[in-house]
Amino acid sequence: GYMTDPVLGEQWLVRKYNSAGLLLWSRLYDVPVAGAADRATGVDTDNAGRIFVGGWETTAAQGKNWRIRMYNPDASYPGWFFPSYDNPDSADDIADSLTVDSFGRVIMAGAEDRTLSSQGWNWRVISYNSTSGAQLASVTYDSPASLDDRAFAVVADGCGNLIAAGMETHPTEGINRVVRKWGPDGLILWTVTESGAGADADEVRLAGERADDGEVPDDADAAPPERQRVGVARSTLHRVA
């Protein structure tokens, strides 16, 4: 998550607890841009107990960029970074979900602002080698109308395929659910779309709350780009799996 400092702005906050809920350690991460907004939005562990945290950081010239940091089980930081991600327009990039799979990959999903290219917000999904940090595959999705689209959740199946769920904005249907599946090499395998039928923001927020409570919404969809609920996308992934 993140914490807000009156001088430094928003900083990543990573905390580890034991099975009884007792705090073991806590770490902050802040970029050298005064008062900037930096948020951790996803976390997962590998079989060795290493902790991978993903989110975004604010830069001086490129807006918000994706960032992944890895911590050892004892909270020590090895001192190397995964490469940050800045989209071709050098506009904002927002990471929403991170997962570590059994093939030694760290996978992030979110959105990138391609407004300067007349595409609105697009999906972005990237997989990395969890040991070297090298990028393995990078895929994007721009809906047919080139309006705002965003991926909220990502998983990998037993064959190493990437599956992401999120939303697209349709000019007449409103916000649609979308699930896309790619091979390990980033080649698209299939896409499933569920029409939003003009769902408004209040319906979307309610659907997200129901999904967070373990319910699968049948008639509402993900919220607009800055206020959507990840639970809706996760519930869609469960329905497709």
PDB file of C-alpha atoms in Angstrom:
ATOM      1  CA  GLY A   1       0.000   0.000   0.000  1.00  0.00           C
ATOM      2  CA  TYR A   2       1.161   3.522   0.750  1.00  0.00           C
ATOM      3  CA  MET A   3       1.339   6.135   3.473  1.00  0.00           C
ATOM      4  CA  THR A   4       1.133   9.905   3.140  1.00  0.00           C
ATOM      5  CA  ASP A   5       3.804  12.189   4.546  1.00  0.00           C
ATOM      6  CA  PRO A   6       3.045  15.947   4.673  1.00  0.00           C
ATOM      7  CA  VAL A   7       6.427  16.737   3.108  1.00  0.00           C
ATOM      8  CA  LEU A   8       7.406  13.676   1.091  1.00  0.00           C
ATOM      9  CA  GLY A   9       3.939  12.911  -0.283  1.00  0.00           C
ATOM     10  CA  GLU A  10       2.781   9.339  -0.872  1.00  0.00           C
ATOM     11  CA  GLN A  11       5.356   6.589  -0.263  1.00  0.00           C
ATOM     12  CA  TRP A  12       5.215   2.833  -0.755  1.00  0.00           C
ATOM     13  CA  LEU A  13       4.501   0.944   2.460  1.00  0.00           C
ATOM     14  CA  VAL A  14       5.398  -2.767   2.625  1.00  0.00           C
ATOM     15  CA  ARG A  15       4.648  -4.668   5.830  1.00  0.00           C
ATOM     16  CA  LYS A  16       5.101  -8.345   6.691  1.00  0.00           C
ATOM     17  CA  TYR A  17       3.088 -10.131   9.375  1.00  0.00           C
ATOM     18  CA  ASN A  18       3.320 -13.618  10.827  1.00  0.00           C
ATOM     19  CA  SER A  19       0.421 -16.077  10.867  1.00  0.00           C
ATOM     20  CA  ALA A  20      -0.809 -14.610  14.156  1.00  0.00           C
ATOM     21  CA  GLY A  21      -1.009 -11.119  12.680  1.00  0.00           C
ATOM     22  CA  LEU A  22       2.045  -9.757  14.482  1.00  0.00           C
ATOM     23  CA  LEU A  23       4.144  -7.281  12.528  1.00  0.00           C
ATOM     24  CA  LEU A  24       7.580  -8.677  11.568  1.00  0.00           C
ATOM     25  CA  TRP A  25       8.943  -5.747   9.588  1.00  0.00           C
ATOM     26  CA  SER A  26       7.967  -2.644   7.661  1.00  0.00           C
ATOM     27  CA  ARG A  27       9.659  -0.854   4.769  1.00  0.00           C
ATOM     28  CA  LEU A  28       9.090   2.425   2.941  1.00  0.00           C
ATOM     29  CA  TYR A  29      10.076   3.365  -0.609  1.00  0.00           C
ATOM     30  CA  ASP A  30      10.089   6.915  -1.920  1.00  0.00           C
ATOM     31  CA  VAL A  31      11.436   8.395  -5.144  1.00  0.00           C
ATOM     32  CA  PRO A  32      13.457  11.636  -5.066  1.00  0.00           C
ATOM     33  CA  VAL A  33      10.601  13.800  -6.386  1.00  0.00           C
ATOM     34  CA  ALA A  34       9.382  15.976  -3.532  1.00  0.00           C
ATOM     35  CA  GLY A  35       5.736  15.485  -2.632  1.00  0.00           C
ATOM     36  CA  ALA A  36       5.237  12.857  -5.341  1.00  0.00           C
ATOM     37  CA  ALA A  37       2.570  10.141  -5.380  1.00  0.00           C
ATOM     38  CA  ASP A  38       4.152   6.664  -5.167  1.00  0.00           C
ATOM     39  CA  ARG A  39       1.949   3.649  -4.452  1.00  0.00           C
ATOM     40  CA  ALA A  40       2.450  -0.100  -4.087  1.00  0.00           C
ATOM     41  CA  THR A  41      -0.564  -1.895  -5.553  1.00  0.00           C
ATOM     42  CA  GLY A  42       0.355  -5.594  -5.750  1.00  0.00           C
ATOM     43  CA  VAL A  43       2.404  -8.147  -3.814  1.00  0.00           C
ATOM     44  CA  ASP A  44       3.239 -11.839  -4.135  1.00  0.00           C
ATOM     45  CA  THR A  45       5.904 -14.309  -3.005  1.00  0.00           C
ATOM     46  CA  ASP A  46       7.857 -17.091  -4.703  1.00  0.00           C
ATOM     47  CA  ASN A  47       8.757 -20.552  -3.375  1.00  0.00           C
ATOM     48  CA  ALA A  48      11.929 -19.174  -1.800  1.00  0.00           C
ATOM     49  CA  GLY A  49       9.925 -16.692   0.254  1.00  0.00           C
ATOM     50  CA  ARG A  50      11.125 -13.666  -1.698  1.00  0.00           C
ATOM     51  CA  ILE A  51       8.604 -10.851  -1.728  1.00  0.00           C
ATOM     52  CA  PHE A  52       7.812  -9.038  -4.972  1.00  0.00           C
ATOM     53  CA  VAL A  53       6.022  -5.701  -4.741  1.00  0.00           C
ATOM     54  CA  GLY A  54       4.693  -3.773  -7.710  1.00  0.00           C
ATOM     55  CA  GLY A  55       3.248  -0.323  -8.121  1.00  0.00           C
ATOM     56  CA  TRP A  56       4.089   3.052  -9.550  1.00  0.00           C
ATOM     57  CA  GLU A  57       6.442   5.924  -8.849  1.00  0.00           C
ATOM     58  CA  THR A  58       6.269   9.547  -9.976  1.00  0.00           C
ATOM     59  CA  THR A  59       9.138  10.813 -12.104  1.00  0.00           C
ATOM     60  CA  ALA A  60      10.207  14.335 -12.985  1.00  0.00           C
ATOM     61  CA  ALA A  61       9.779  13.995 -16.763  1.00  0.00           C
ATOM     62  CA  GLN A  62       7.834  10.783 -17.519  1.00  0.00           C
ATOM     63  CA  GLY A  63       4.786  11.016 -15.271  1.00  0.00           C
ATOM     64  CA  LYS A  64       4.054   7.857 -13.303  1.00  0.00           C
ATOM     65  CA  ASN A  65       6.128   4.765 -14.181  1.00  0.00           C
ATOM     66  CA  TRP A  66       5.716   1.119 -13.185  1.00  0.00           C
ATOM     67  CA  ARG A  67       8.189  -0.202 -10.643  1.00  0.00           C
ATOM     68  CA  ILE A  68       8.844  -3.667  -9.130  1.00  0.00           C
ATOM     69  CA  ARG A  69      10.969  -4.190  -6.019  1.00  0.00           C
ATOM     70  CA  MET A  70      12.044  -7.501  -4.485  1.00  0.00           C
ATOM     71  CA  TYR A  71      12.734  -8.070  -0.788  1.00  0.00           C
ATOM     72  CA  ASN A  72      14.296 -11.101   0.840  1.00  0.00           C
ATOM     73  CA  PRO A  73      12.287 -12.832   3.605  1.00  0.00           C
ATOM     74  CA  ASP A  74      14.285 -10.936   6.247  1.00  0.00           C
ATOM     75  CA  ALA A  75      13.367  -7.583   4.616  1.00  0.00           C
ATOM     76  CA  SER A  76      16.834  -7.028   3.164  1.00  0.00           C
ATOM     77  CA  TYR A  77      16.840  -5.399  -0.255  1.00  0.00           C
ATOM     78  CA  PRO A  78      19.449  -6.784  -2.702  1.00  0.00           C
ATOM     79  CA  GLY A  79      20.038  -3.400  -4.282  1.00  0.00           C
ATOM     80  CA  TRP A  80      18.885  -4.074  -7.834  1.00  0.00           C
ATOM     81  CA  PHE A  81      15.762  -3.014  -9.658  1.00  0.00           C
ATOM     82  CA  PHE A  82      13.546  -4.550 -12.223  1.00  0.00           C
ATOM     83  CA  PRO A  83      13.492  -2.086 -15.131  1.00  0.00           C
ATOM     84  CA  SER A  84      10.862   0.597 -14.699  1.00  0.00           C
ATOM     85  CA  TYR A  85       8.233   0.894 -17.421  1.00  0.00           C
ATOM     86  CA  ASP A  86       7.491   4.146 -19.236  1.00  0.00           C
ATOM     87  CA  ASN A  87       5.074   3.971 -22.160  1.00  0.00           C
ATOM     88  CA  PRO A  88       6.040   5.322 -25.618  1.00  0.00           C
ATOM     89  CA  ASP A  89       4.234   8.626 -24.926  1.00  0.00           C
ATOM     90  CA  SER A  90       6.061   9.092 -21.582  1.00  0.00           C
ATOM     91  CA  ALA A  91       2.702   9.677 -19.905  1.00  0.00           C
ATOM     92  CA  ASP A  92       1.296   7.994 -16.789  1.00  0.00           C
ATOM     93  CA  ASP A  93       1.524   4.214 -16.296  1.00  0.00           C
ATOM     94  CA  ILE A  94      -0.608   2.691 -13.524  1.00  0.00           C
ATOM     95  CA  ALA A  95       0.054  -0.838 -12.209  1.00  0.00           C
ATOM     96  CA  ASP A  96      -2.962  -2.599 -10.674  1.00  0.00           C
ATOM     97  CA  SER A  97      -1.990  -6.250 -10.185  1.00  0.00           C
ATOM     98  CA  LEU A  98       1.096  -8.417  -9.686  1.00  0.00           C
ATOM     99  CA  THR A  99       1.520 -12.182  -9.555  1.00  0.00           C
ATOM    100  CA  VAL A 100       4.436 -14.622  -9.360  1.00  0.00           C
ATOM    101  CA  ASP A 101       3.994 -17.920 -11.186  1.00  0.00           C
ATOM    102  CA  SER A 102       5.569 -21.378 -10.993  1.00  0.00           C
ATOM    103  CA  PHE A 103       7.685 -20.688 -14.090  1.00  0.00           C
ATOM    104  CA  GLY A 104       9.817 -18.097 -12.333  1.00  0.00           C
ATOM    105  CA  ARG A 105       8.073 -15.073 -13.764  1.00  0.00           C
ATOM    106  CA  VAL A 106       6.767 -11.884 -12.194  1.00  0.00           C
ATOM    107  CA  ILE A 107       3.745 -10.558 -14.111  1.00  0.00           C
ATOM    108  CA  MET A 108       2.246  -7.070 -13.825  1.00  0.00           C
ATOM    109  CA  ALA A 109      -0.938  -5.679 -15.307  1.00  0.00           C
ATOM    110  CA  GLY A 110      -2.410  -2.206 -15.426  1.00  0.00           C
ATOM    111  CA  ALA A 111      -2.871   0.674 -17.822  1.00  0.00           C
ATOM    112  CA  GLU A 112      -0.889   3.282 -19.719  1.00  0.00           C
ATOM    113  CA  ASP A 113      -2.015   6.728 -20.834  1.00  0.00           C
ATOM    114  CA  ARG A 114      -1.752   6.884 -24.628  1.00  0.00           C
ATOM    115  CA  THR A 115      -3.898   9.984 -25.024  1.00  0.00           C
ATOM    116  CA  LEU A 116      -1.138  11.716 -26.981  1.00  0.00           C
ATOM    117  CA  SER A 117      -1.476   8.911 -29.551  1.00  0.00           C
ATOM    118  CA  SER A 118      -5.278   9.328 -29.648  1.00  0.00           C
ATOM    119  CA  GLN A 119      -5.826   5.961 -27.930  1.00  0.00           C
ATOM    120  CA  GLY A 120      -6.982   6.989 -24.444  1.00  0.00           C
ATOM    121  CA  TRP A 121      -5.847   4.582 -21.729  1.00  0.00           C
ATOM    122  CA  ASN A 122      -4.688   1.122 -22.884  1.00  0.00           C
ATOM    123  CA  TRP A 123      -4.085  -2.160 -21.091  1.00  0.00           C
ATOM    124  CA  ARG A 124      -0.486  -3.182 -20.463  1.00  0.00           C
ATOM    125  CA  VAL A 125       0.658  -6.630 -19.252  1.00  0.00           C
ATOM    126  CA  ILE A 126       4.371  -7.418 -18.831  1.00  0.00           C
ATOM    127  CA  SER A 127       6.156 -10.574 -17.648  1.00  0.00           C
ATOM    128  CA  TYR A 128       9.679 -10.559 -16.210  1.00  0.00           C
ATOM    129  CA  ASN A 129      12.257 -13.143 -15.184  1.00  0.00           C
ATOM    130  CA  SER A 130      12.040 -13.177 -11.381  1.00  0.00           C
ATOM    131  CA  THR A 131      15.799 -13.714 -10.968  1.00  0.00           C
ATOM    132  CA  SER A 132      17.352 -11.423 -13.552  1.00  0.00           C
ATOM    133  CA  GLY A 133      14.528  -8.898 -13.903  1.00  0.00           C
ATOM    134  CA  ALA A 134      14.697  -9.207 -17.690  1.00  0.00           C
ATOM    135  CA  GLN A 135      11.489  -8.499 -19.591  1.00  0.00           C
ATOM    136  CA  LEU A 136      10.077 -11.645 -21.227  1.00  0.00           C
ATOM    137  CA  ALA A 137       6.855 -10.471 -22.881  1.00  0.00           C
ATOM    138  CA  SER A 138       4.900  -7.234 -23.111  1.00  0.00           C
ATOM    139  CA  VAL A 139       1.373  -6.928 -24.513  1.00  0.00           C
ATOM    140  CA  THR A 140      -1.155  -4.139 -24.799  1.00  0.00           C
ATOM    141  CA  TYR A 141      -4.836  -3.767 -25.639  1.00  0.00           C
ATOM    142  CA  ASP A 142      -6.568  -0.755 -27.156  1.00  0.00           C
ATOM    143  CA  SER A 143     -10.312  -1.256 -27.594  1.00  0.00           C
ATOM    144  CA  PRO A 144     -11.822  -0.667 -31.073  1.00  0.00           C
ATOM    145  CA  ALA A 145     -13.042   2.832 -30.185  1.00  0.00           C
ATOM    146  CA  SER A 146      -9.660   3.810 -28.647  1.00  0.00           C
ATOM    147  CA  LEU A 147     -11.376   4.998 -25.480  1.00  0.00           C
ATOM    148  CA  ASP A 148     -10.234   4.327 -21.902  1.00  0.00           C
ATOM    149  CA  ASP A 149      -9.350   0.699 -21.137  1.00  0.00           C
ATOM    150  CA  ARG A 150      -7.650  -0.826 -18.094  1.00  0.00           C
ATOM    151  CA  ALA A 151      -6.514  -4.255 -16.859  1.00  0.00           C
ATOM    152  CA  PHE A 152      -7.167  -4.860 -13.174  1.00  0.00           C
ATOM    153  CA  ALA A 153      -6.084  -8.445 -12.469  1.00  0.00           C
ATOM    154  CA  VAL A 154      -3.691 -10.998 -13.957  1.00  0.00           C
ATOM    155  CA  VAL A 155      -2.939 -14.696 -13.424  1.00  0.00           C
ATOM    156  CA  ALA A 156      -0.910 -17.392 -15.186  1.00  0.00           C
ATOM    157  CA  ASP A 157      -2.280 -20.863 -15.893  1.00  0.00           C
ATOM    158  CA  GLY A 158      -0.458 -24.201 -15.633  1.00  0.00           C
ATOM    159  CA  CYS A 159       0.859 -23.882 -19.195  1.00  0.00           C
ATOM    160  CA  GLY A 160       2.374 -20.464 -18.607  1.00  0.00           C
ATOM    161  CA  ASN A 161      -0.305 -18.558 -20.495  1.00  0.00           C
ATOM    162  CA  LEU A 162      -1.151 -15.059 -19.286  1.00  0.00           C
ATOM    163  CA  ILE A 163      -4.783 -14.237 -18.469  1.00  0.00           C
ATOM    164  CA  ALA A 164      -5.852 -10.698 -17.595  1.00  0.00           C
ATOM    165  CA  ALA A 165      -9.241  -9.211 -16.788  1.00  0.00           C
ATOM    166  CA  GLY A 166     -10.309  -5.613 -16.940  1.00  0.00           C
ATOM    167  CA  MET A 167     -12.527  -3.152 -18.738  1.00  0.00           C
ATOM    168  CA  GLU A 168     -12.970  -1.345 -22.001  1.00  0.00           C
ATOM    169  CA  THR A 169     -15.052   1.717 -22.784  1.00  0.00           C
ATOM    170  CA  HIS A 170     -17.575   1.236 -25.586  1.00  0.00           C
ATOM    171  CA  PRO A 171     -19.193   4.308 -27.223  1.00  0.00           C
ATOM    172  CA  THR A 172     -22.750   2.912 -26.871  1.00  0.00           C
ATOM    173  CA  GLU A 173     -22.511   0.031 -24.360  1.00  0.00           C
ATOM    174  CA  GLY A 174     -20.612   1.899 -21.662  1.00  0.00           C
ATOM    175  CA  ILE A 175     -18.106  -0.061 -19.577  1.00  0.00           C
ATOM    176  CA  ASN A 176     -17.566  -3.653 -20.751  1.00  0.00           C
ATOM    177  CA  ARG A 177     -15.798  -6.480 -18.952  1.00  0.00           C
ATOM    178  CA  VAL A 178     -12.957  -8.019 -20.947  1.00  0.00           C
ATOM    179  CA  VAL A 179     -10.824 -11.120 -20.365  1.00  0.00           C
ATOM    180  CA  ARG A 180      -7.853 -11.769 -22.652  1.00  0.00           C
ATOM    181  CA  LYS A 181      -5.486 -14.727 -22.830  1.00  0.00           C
ATOM    182  CA  TRP A 182      -1.986 -14.714 -24.333  1.00  0.00           C
ATOM    183  CA  GLY A 183       0.606 -17.429 -24.775  1.00  0.00           C
ATOM    184  CA  PRO A 184       3.872 -17.198 -22.801  1.00  0.00           C
ATOM    185  CA  ASP A 185       5.387 -15.411 -25.811  1.00  0.00           C
ATOM    186  CA  GLY A 186       2.686 -12.736 -25.782  1.00  0.00           C
ATOM    187  CA  LEU A 187       0.677 -13.990 -28.775  1.00  0.00           C
ATOM    188  CA  ILE A 188      -3.058 -13.457 -28.255  1.00  0.00           C
ATOM    189  CA  LEU A 189      -5.083 -16.678 -27.909  1.00  0.00           C
ATOM    190  CA  TRP A 190      -8.607 -15.421 -27.228  1.00  0.00           C
ATOM    191  CA  THR A 191     -10.743 -12.563 -25.921  1.00  0.00           C
ATOM    192  CA  VAL A 192     -14.069 -12.672 -24.062  1.00  0.00           C
ATOM    193  CA  THR A 193     -16.188  -9.528 -23.733  1.00  0.00           C
ATOM    194  CA  GLU A 194     -19.298  -8.968 -21.597  1.00  0.00           C
ATOM    195  CA  SER A 195     -21.404  -5.955 -22.498  1.00  0.00           C
ATOM    196  CA  GLY A 196     -21.855  -3.380 -19.782  1.00  0.00           C
ATOM    197  CA  ALA A 197     -25.206  -2.268 -21.215  1.00  0.00           C
ATOM    198  CA  GLY A 198     -24.552   1.300 -20.105  1.00  0.00           C
ATOM    199  CA  ALA A 199     -23.765   0.578 -16.457  1.00  0.00           C
ATOM    200  CA  ASP A 200     -23.151   3.778 -14.491  1.00  0.00           C
ATOM    201  CA  ALA A 201     -20.514   4.466 -11.838  1.00  0.00           C
ATOM    202  CA  ASP A 202     -22.813   3.774  -8.859  1.00  0.00           C
ATOM    203  CA  GLU A 203     -23.737   0.346 -10.223  1.00  0.00           C
ATOM    204  CA  VAL A 204     -20.064  -0.338 -10.842  1.00  0.00           C
ATOM    205  CA  ARG A 205     -18.994   0.531  -7.303  1.00  0.00           C
ATOM    206  CA  LEU A 206     -21.773  -1.665  -5.883  1.00  0.00           C
ATOM    207  CA  ALA A 207     -20.640  -4.540  -8.104  1.00  0.00           C
ATOM    208  CA  GLY A 208     -17.081  -4.128  -6.854  1.00  0.00           C
ATOM    209  CA  GLU A 209     -18.199  -4.246  -3.221  1.00  0.00           C
ATOM    210  CA  ARG A 210     -20.177  -7.417  -3.893  1.00  0.00           C
ATOM    211  CA  ALA A 211     -17.186  -8.992  -5.623  1.00  0.00           C
ATOM    212  CA  ASP A 212     -14.878  -8.076  -2.733  1.00  0.00           C
ATOM    213  CA  ASP A 213     -17.334  -9.877  -0.447  1.00  0.00           C
ATOM    214  CA  GLY A 214     -17.038 -13.027  -2.542  1.00  0.00           C
ATOM    215  CA  GLU A 215     -20.122 -12.504  -4.720  1.00  0.00           C
ATOM    216  CA  VAL A 216     -19.972 -12.652  -8.513  1.00  0.00           C
ATOM    217  CA  PRO A 217     -21.872  -9.712 -10.041  1.00  0.00           C
ATOM    218  CA  ASP A 218     -24.080 -10.566 -12.995  1.00  0.00           C
ATOM    219  CA  ASP A 219     -25.168  -7.142 -14.125  1.00  0.00           C
ATOM    220  CA  ALA A 220     -22.509  -4.528 -13.384  1.00  0.00           C
ATOM    221  CA  ASP A 221     -19.013  -3.810 -14.529  1.00  0.00           C
ATOM    222  CA  ALA A 222     -15.707  -2.212 -13.672  1.00  0.00           C
ATOM    223  CA  ALA A 223     -15.660   1.497 -12.808  1.00  0.00           C
ATOM    224  CA  PRO A 224     -14.030   4.323 -14.797  1.00  0.00           C
ATOM    225  CA  PRO A 225     -10.224   4.283 -14.877  1.00  0.00           C
ATOM    226  CA  GLU A 226      -9.377   6.075 -11.630  1.00  0.00           C
ATOM    227  CA  ARG A 227     -12.190   4.594  -9.473  1.00  0.00           C
ATOM    228  CA  GLN A 228     -12.711   0.996 -10.525  1.00  0.00           C
ATOM    229  CA  ARG A 229     -12.763  -1.986  -8.173  1.00  0.00           C
ATOM    230  CA  VAL A 230     -10.287  -4.791  -8.755  1.00  0.00           C
ATOM    231  CA  GLY A 231     -12.734  -7.275  -7.232  1.00  0.00           C
ATOM    232  CA  VAL A 232     -14.941  -7.129 -10.335  1.00  0.00           C
ATOM    233  CA  ALA A 233     -12.062  -8.182 -12.564  1.00  0.00           C
ATOM    234  CA  ARG A 234     -11.016 -10.943 -10.192  1.00  0.00           C
ATOM    235  CA  SER A 235     -14.550 -12.309 -10.119  1.00  0.00           C
ATOM    236  CA  THR A 236     -14.560 -12.333 -13.930  1.00  0.00           C
ATOM    237  CA  LEU A 237     -11.302 -14.321 -13.952  1.00  0.00           C
ATOM    238  CA  HIS A 238     -12.864 -16.880 -11.582  1.00  0.00           C
ATOM    239  CA  ARG A 239     -15.886 -17.209 -13.857  1.00  0.00           C
ATOM    240  CA  VAL A 240     -13.744 -17.873 -16.915  1.00  0.00           C
ATOM    241  CA  ALA A 241     -11.231 -20.211 -15.202  1.00  0.00           C
TER     242      ALA A 241
END
